[in-house]
Coordinates of C-alpha atoms in Angstrom, one line a residue:
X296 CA 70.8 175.1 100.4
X297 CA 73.2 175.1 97.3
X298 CA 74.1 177.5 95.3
X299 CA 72.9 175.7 92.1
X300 CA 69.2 176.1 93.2
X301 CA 69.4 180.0 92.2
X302 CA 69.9 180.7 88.5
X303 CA 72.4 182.4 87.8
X304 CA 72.6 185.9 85.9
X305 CA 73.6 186.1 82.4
X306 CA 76.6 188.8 82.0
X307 CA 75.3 192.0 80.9
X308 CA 76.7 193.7 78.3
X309 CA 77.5 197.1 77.7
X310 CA 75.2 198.9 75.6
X311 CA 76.7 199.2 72.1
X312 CA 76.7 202.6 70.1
X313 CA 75.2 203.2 66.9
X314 CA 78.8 203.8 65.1
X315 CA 79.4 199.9 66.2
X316 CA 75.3 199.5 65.2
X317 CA 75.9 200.3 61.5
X318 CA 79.9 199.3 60.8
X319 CA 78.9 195.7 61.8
X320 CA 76.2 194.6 59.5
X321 CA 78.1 195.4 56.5
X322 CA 81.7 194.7 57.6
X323 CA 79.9 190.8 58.3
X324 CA 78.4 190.7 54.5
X325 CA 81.6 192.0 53.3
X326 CA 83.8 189.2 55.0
X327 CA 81.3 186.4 54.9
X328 CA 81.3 186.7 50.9
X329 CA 85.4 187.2 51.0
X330 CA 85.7 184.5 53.6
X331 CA 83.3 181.1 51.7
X332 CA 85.2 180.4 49.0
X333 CA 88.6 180.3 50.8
X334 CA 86.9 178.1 53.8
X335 CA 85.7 175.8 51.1
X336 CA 89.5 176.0 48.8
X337 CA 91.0 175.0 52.6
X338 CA 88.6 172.4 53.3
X339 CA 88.7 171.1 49.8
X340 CA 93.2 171.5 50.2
X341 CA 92.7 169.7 53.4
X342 CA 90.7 166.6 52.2
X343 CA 93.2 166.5 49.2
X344 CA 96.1 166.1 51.6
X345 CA 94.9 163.7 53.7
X346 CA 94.0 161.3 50.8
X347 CA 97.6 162.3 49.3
X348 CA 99.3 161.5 53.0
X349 CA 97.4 158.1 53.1
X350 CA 97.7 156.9 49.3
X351 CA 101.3 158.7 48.6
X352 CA 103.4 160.4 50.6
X353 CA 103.6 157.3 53.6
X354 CA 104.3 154.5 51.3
X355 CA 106.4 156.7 49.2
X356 CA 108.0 157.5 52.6
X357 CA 108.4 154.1 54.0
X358 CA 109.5 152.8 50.4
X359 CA 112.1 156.0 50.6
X360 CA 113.4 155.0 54.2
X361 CA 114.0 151.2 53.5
X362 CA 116.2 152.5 50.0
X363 CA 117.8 154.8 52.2
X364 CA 118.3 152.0 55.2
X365 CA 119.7 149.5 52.0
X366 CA 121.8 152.4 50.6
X367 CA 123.4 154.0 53.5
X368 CA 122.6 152.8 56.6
X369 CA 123.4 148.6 56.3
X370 CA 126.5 149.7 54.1
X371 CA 127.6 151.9 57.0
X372 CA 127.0 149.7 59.2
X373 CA 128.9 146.9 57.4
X374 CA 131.7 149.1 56.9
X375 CA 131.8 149.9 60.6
X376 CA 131.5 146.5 61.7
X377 CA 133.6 144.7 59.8
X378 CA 136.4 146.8 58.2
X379 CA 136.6 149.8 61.1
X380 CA 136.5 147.6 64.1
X381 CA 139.2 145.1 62.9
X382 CA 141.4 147.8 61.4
X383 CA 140.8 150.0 64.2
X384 CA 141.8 147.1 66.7
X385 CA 145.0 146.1 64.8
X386 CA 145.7 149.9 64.5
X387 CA 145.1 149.3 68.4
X388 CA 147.5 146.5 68.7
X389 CA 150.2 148.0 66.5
X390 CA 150.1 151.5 68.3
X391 CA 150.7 149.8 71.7
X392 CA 153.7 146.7 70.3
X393 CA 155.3 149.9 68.5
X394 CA 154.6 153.1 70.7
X395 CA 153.6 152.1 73.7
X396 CA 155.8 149.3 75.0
X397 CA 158.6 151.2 74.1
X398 CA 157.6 154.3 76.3
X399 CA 156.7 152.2 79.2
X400 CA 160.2 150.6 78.7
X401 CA 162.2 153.8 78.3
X402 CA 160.3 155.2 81.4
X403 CA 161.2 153.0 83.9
X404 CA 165.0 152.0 82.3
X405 CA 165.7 155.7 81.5
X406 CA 163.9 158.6 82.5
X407 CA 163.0 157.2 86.0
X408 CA 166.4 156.7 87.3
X409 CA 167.6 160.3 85.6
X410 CA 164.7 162.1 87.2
X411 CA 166.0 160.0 90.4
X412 CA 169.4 161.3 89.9
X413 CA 168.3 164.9 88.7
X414 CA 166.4 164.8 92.6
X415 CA 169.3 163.8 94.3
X416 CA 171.5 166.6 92.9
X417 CA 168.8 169.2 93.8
X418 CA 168.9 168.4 96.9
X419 CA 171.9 167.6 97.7
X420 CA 173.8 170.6 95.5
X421 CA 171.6 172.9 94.2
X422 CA 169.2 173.8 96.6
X423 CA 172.0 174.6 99.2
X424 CA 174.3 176.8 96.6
X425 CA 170.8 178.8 96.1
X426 CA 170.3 179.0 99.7
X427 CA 174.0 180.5 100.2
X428 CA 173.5 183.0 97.2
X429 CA 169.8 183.9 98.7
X430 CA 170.9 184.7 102.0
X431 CA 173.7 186.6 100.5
X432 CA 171.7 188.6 97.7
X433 CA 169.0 189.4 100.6
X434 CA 171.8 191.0 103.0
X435 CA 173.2 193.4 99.8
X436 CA 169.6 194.4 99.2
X437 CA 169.2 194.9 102.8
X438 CA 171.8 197.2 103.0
X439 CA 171.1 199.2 99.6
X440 CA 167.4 199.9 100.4
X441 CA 168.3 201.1 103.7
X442 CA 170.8 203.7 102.2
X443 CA 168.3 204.7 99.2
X444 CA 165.7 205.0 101.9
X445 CA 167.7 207.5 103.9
X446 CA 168.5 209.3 100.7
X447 CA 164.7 209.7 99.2
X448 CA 163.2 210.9 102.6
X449 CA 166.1 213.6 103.2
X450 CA 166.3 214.2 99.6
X451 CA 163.1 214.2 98.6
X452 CA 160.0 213.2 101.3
X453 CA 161.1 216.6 103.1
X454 CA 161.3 218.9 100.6
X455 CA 158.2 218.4 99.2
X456 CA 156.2 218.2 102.3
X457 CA 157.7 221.5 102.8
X458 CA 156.4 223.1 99.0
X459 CA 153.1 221.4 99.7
X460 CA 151.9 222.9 102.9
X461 CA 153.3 226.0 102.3
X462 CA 153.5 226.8 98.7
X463 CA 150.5 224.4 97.1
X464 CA 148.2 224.5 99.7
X465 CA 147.0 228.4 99.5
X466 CA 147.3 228.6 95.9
X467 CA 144.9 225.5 95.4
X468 CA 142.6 227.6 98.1
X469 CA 142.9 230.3 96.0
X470 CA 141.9 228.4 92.9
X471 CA 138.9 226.6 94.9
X472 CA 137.4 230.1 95.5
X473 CA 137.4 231.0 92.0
X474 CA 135.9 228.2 90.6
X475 CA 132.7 228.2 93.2
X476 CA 132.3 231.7 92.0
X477 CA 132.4 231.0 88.2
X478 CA 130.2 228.0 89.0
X479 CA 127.9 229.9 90.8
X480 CA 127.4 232.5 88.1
X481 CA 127.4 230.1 85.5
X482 CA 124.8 227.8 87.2
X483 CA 122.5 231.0 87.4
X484 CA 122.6 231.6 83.5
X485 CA 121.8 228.2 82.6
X486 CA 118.9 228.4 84.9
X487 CA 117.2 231.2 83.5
X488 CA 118.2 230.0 79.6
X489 CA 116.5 226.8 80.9
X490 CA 113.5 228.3 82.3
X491 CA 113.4 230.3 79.1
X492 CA 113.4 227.7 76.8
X493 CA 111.4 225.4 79.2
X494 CA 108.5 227.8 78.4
X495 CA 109.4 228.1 75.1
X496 CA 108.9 224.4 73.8
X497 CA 106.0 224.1 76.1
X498 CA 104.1 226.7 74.4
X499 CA 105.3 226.1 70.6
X500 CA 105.6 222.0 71.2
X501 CA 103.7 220.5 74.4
X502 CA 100.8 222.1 74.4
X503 CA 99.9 221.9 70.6
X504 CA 100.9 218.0 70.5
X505 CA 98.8 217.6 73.3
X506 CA 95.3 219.1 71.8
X507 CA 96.2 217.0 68.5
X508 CA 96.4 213.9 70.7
X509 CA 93.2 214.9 72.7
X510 CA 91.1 216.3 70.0
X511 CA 92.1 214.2 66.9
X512 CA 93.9 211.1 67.0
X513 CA 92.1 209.8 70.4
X514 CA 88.7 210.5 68.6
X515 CA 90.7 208.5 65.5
X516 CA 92.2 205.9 67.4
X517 CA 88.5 205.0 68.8
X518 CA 87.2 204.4 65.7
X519 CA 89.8 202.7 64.0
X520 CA 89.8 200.3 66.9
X521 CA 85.6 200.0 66.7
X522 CA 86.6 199.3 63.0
X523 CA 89.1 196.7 63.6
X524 CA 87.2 195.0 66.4
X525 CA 84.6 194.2 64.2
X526 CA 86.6 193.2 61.1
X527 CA 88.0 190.6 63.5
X528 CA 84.7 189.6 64.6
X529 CA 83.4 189.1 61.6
X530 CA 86.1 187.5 60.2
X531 CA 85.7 184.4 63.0
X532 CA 81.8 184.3 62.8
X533 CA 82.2 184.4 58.5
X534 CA 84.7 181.9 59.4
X535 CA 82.7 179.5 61.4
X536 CA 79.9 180.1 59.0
X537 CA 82.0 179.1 55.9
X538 CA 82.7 176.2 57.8
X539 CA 79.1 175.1 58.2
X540 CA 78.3 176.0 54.6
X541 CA 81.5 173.8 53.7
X542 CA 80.5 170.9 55.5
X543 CA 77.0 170.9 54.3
X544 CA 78.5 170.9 50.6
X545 CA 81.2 167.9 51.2
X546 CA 78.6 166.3 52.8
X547 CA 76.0 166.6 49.6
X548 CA 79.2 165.8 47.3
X549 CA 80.0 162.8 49.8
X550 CA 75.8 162.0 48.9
X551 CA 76.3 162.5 45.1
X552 CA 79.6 160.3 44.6
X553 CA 77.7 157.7 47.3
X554 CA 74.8 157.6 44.8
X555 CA 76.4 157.6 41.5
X556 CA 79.2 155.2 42.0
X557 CA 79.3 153.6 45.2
X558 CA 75.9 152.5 45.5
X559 CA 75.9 151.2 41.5
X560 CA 79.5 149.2 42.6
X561 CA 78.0 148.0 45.5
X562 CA 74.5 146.5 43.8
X563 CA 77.2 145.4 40.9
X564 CA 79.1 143.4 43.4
X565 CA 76.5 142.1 45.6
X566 CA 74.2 141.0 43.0
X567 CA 76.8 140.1 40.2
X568 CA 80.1 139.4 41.4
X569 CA 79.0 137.3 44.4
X570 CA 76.7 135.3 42.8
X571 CA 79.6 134.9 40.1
X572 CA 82.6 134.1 43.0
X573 CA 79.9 131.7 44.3
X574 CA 79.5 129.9 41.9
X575 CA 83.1 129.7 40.5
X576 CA 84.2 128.4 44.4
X577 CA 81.6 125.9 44.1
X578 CA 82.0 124.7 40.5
X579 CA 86.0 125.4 40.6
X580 CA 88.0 126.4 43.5
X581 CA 86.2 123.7 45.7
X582 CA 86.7 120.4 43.1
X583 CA 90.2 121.4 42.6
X584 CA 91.2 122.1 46.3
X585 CA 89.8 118.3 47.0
X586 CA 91.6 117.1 44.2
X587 CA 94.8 118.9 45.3
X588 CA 94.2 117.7 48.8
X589 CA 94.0 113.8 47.3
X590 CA 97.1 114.5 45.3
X591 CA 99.1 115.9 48.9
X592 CA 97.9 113.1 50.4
X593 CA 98.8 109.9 47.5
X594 CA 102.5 111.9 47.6
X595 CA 102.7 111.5 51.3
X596 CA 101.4 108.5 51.5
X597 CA 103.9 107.7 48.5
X598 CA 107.2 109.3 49.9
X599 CA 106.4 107.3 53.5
X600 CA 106.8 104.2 51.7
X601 CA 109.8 105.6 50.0
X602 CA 111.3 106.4 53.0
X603 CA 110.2 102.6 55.2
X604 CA 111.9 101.2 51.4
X605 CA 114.9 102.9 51.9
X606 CA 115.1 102.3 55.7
X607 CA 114.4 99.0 55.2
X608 CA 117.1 98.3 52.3
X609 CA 119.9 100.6 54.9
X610 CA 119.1 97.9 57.7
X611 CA 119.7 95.0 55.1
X612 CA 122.8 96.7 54.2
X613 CA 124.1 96.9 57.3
X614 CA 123.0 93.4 58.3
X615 CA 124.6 91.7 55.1
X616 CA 128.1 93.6 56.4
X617 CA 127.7 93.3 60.1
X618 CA 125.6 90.5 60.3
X619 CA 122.5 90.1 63.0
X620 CA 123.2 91.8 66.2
X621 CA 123.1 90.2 69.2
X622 CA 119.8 90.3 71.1
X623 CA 120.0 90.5 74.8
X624 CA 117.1 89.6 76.8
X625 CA 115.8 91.4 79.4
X626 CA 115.5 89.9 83.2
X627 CA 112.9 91.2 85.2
X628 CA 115.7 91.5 88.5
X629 CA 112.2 92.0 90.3
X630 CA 111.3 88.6 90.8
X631 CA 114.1 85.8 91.8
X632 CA 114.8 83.4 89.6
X633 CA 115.2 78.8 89.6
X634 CA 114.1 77.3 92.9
X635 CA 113.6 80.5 94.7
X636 CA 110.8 81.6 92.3
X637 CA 107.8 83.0 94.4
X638 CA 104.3 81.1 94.4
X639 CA 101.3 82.2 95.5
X640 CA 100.2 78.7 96.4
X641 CA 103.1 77.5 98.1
X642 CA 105.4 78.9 101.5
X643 CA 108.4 79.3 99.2
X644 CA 108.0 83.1 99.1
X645 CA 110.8 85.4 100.9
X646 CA 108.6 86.4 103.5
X647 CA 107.1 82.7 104.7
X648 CA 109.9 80.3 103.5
X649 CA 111.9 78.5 106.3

């Protein structure tokens, strides 16, 4: 069996006091008359810019964007493409005849074979002279840190090993003890002033915010939120109820204006103006379209004779110049020609002759 055979409970809802009872009713009459005449300002506002965005502001736009394209853009564009471009590539050219070439020349003519030599005299003179003077440096240093070694522990190391451990040593003891017992003392003041005061701000502080947040701004809070709850709910159902009452009167304007122009324009044009455009295309547009038509048609006819006149009085031209060109007649290399002609009547054809 499904689950759809078995109807399904509605959600209960919570009972509802009798603060909620008697805040709602008036709160809804409140807001519903606050509520109608901005629903119908905004509906009105958003009719008004719809027409305005349809019949202004996008032709007014598009006219706008292809001033701006003809102003800015295509004089950009022509700048780019043919004043940048060009001087940027001779700009190119020149930097690299002028800059370029030379560094590439000067690199390999100049600097390479230096940096060549420079290499060769590292390695071959410098690095073993600072070889020599690092080996000898290290063996001074050797020596001198060995003897300032000896000096420091014997001088110093050993002497004050000795005042540590049997100087330092029992007086910081000393001084340890002293300070546990002053901590200790002063660890047990601050506990009882702690304690004290602990029970102090509890009584004067704690205890009295609590009972104002228990007994007066919980009770306050409750309300105020009842209140506000049903403000907002109001405020949507005065909404959507604005909305209906809105419609209802566009759509008896939309009636009104349908009636006392639209329909008029509309019996105007159907039983005036198309009788009228009738008549006019029959008595008018029609006689002078044919006659139009004829007049196309004696020009054609007149300019194709034009045209065979001068096509023919060119070819006269050039015959009265050049005289009659040779005509060359065309054999038919199908079929042989003199005493080898084929019959049909005879055995002289290629396939029965002798």
């Amino acid at each position: 069996m499904d689950l759809e055979e078995y109807p399904q409970r509605p959600p209960q809802q919570t009972p509802e006091g009798c603060l909620v009872v008697a805040i709602r009713l008036p709160v809804r009459i409140v807001v519903l008359v606050l509520v109608v005449p901005v629903r119908m300002v905004w509906d009105a506002l958003v009719v008004a810019g719809r027409f305005l965005t349809d019949t202004v502001f996008r032709p007014v736009g598009r006219a706008l964007l292809w001033v701006g394209r003809a102003l800015f853009v295509w004089p950009i564009v022509g700048l780019w493409r043919y004043v940048v471009v060009p001087a940027g590539k001779a700009l190119g050219l020149l930097g690299k005849v002028l800059v370029v070439i030379p560094l590439v020349w000067l690199h390999r003519s100049v600097l390479t074979p230096l940096g060549h030599a420079l290499v060769w005299m590292y390695e071959r003179v410098i690095a073993p002279v600072a070889r020599g003077v690092w080996w000898l440096l290290a063996a001074l240093g050797t020596g001198v840190y060995t003897v300032l070694a000896w000096l420091a522990r014997y001088l110093l190391v050993v002497p004050a090993g000795w005042v540590y451990t049997w100087i330092l040593t029992p007086v910081g003891r000393a001084i340890t003890a002293c300070a546990k017992g002053l901590a200790w003392l002063a660890g047990t003041v601050a506990t009882g002033i702690g304690v004290a005061l602990y029970w102090v701000a509890r009584v004067l502080l704690v205890l009295p915010a609590l009972a104002l947040w228990r007994w007066v701004l919980v009770p306050v809070g409750r309300v105020l939120a009842v209140v506000a709850r049903e403000v907002g709910d109001a405020l949507g159902h005065a909404w959507r109820v604005a909305g209906r009452i809105s419609l209802a009167v566009g759509r008896a304007l939309a009636t009104l204006f349908r009636l006392v122009f639209v329909e008029p324009v509309r019996w105007v044009y159907r039983t005036v103006l198309t009788p009228v455009g009738h008549a006019v295309r029959d008595a008018v547009l029609r006689p002078a379209a044919a006659v139009a038509r004829s007049v196309g048609r004696a020009t054609g006819e007149a300019l194709a004779s034009a045209r065979e006149s001068v096509r023919q009085a060119r070819a006269d031209f050039r015959r009265m110049l050049f005289g009659e060109p040779e005509r060359v007649e065309r054999i038919d290399r199908r079929e042989p020609t003199g005493r080898e002609t084929r019959t049909l009547g005879r055995s002289t054809t290629a396939l029965t002759k002798d």
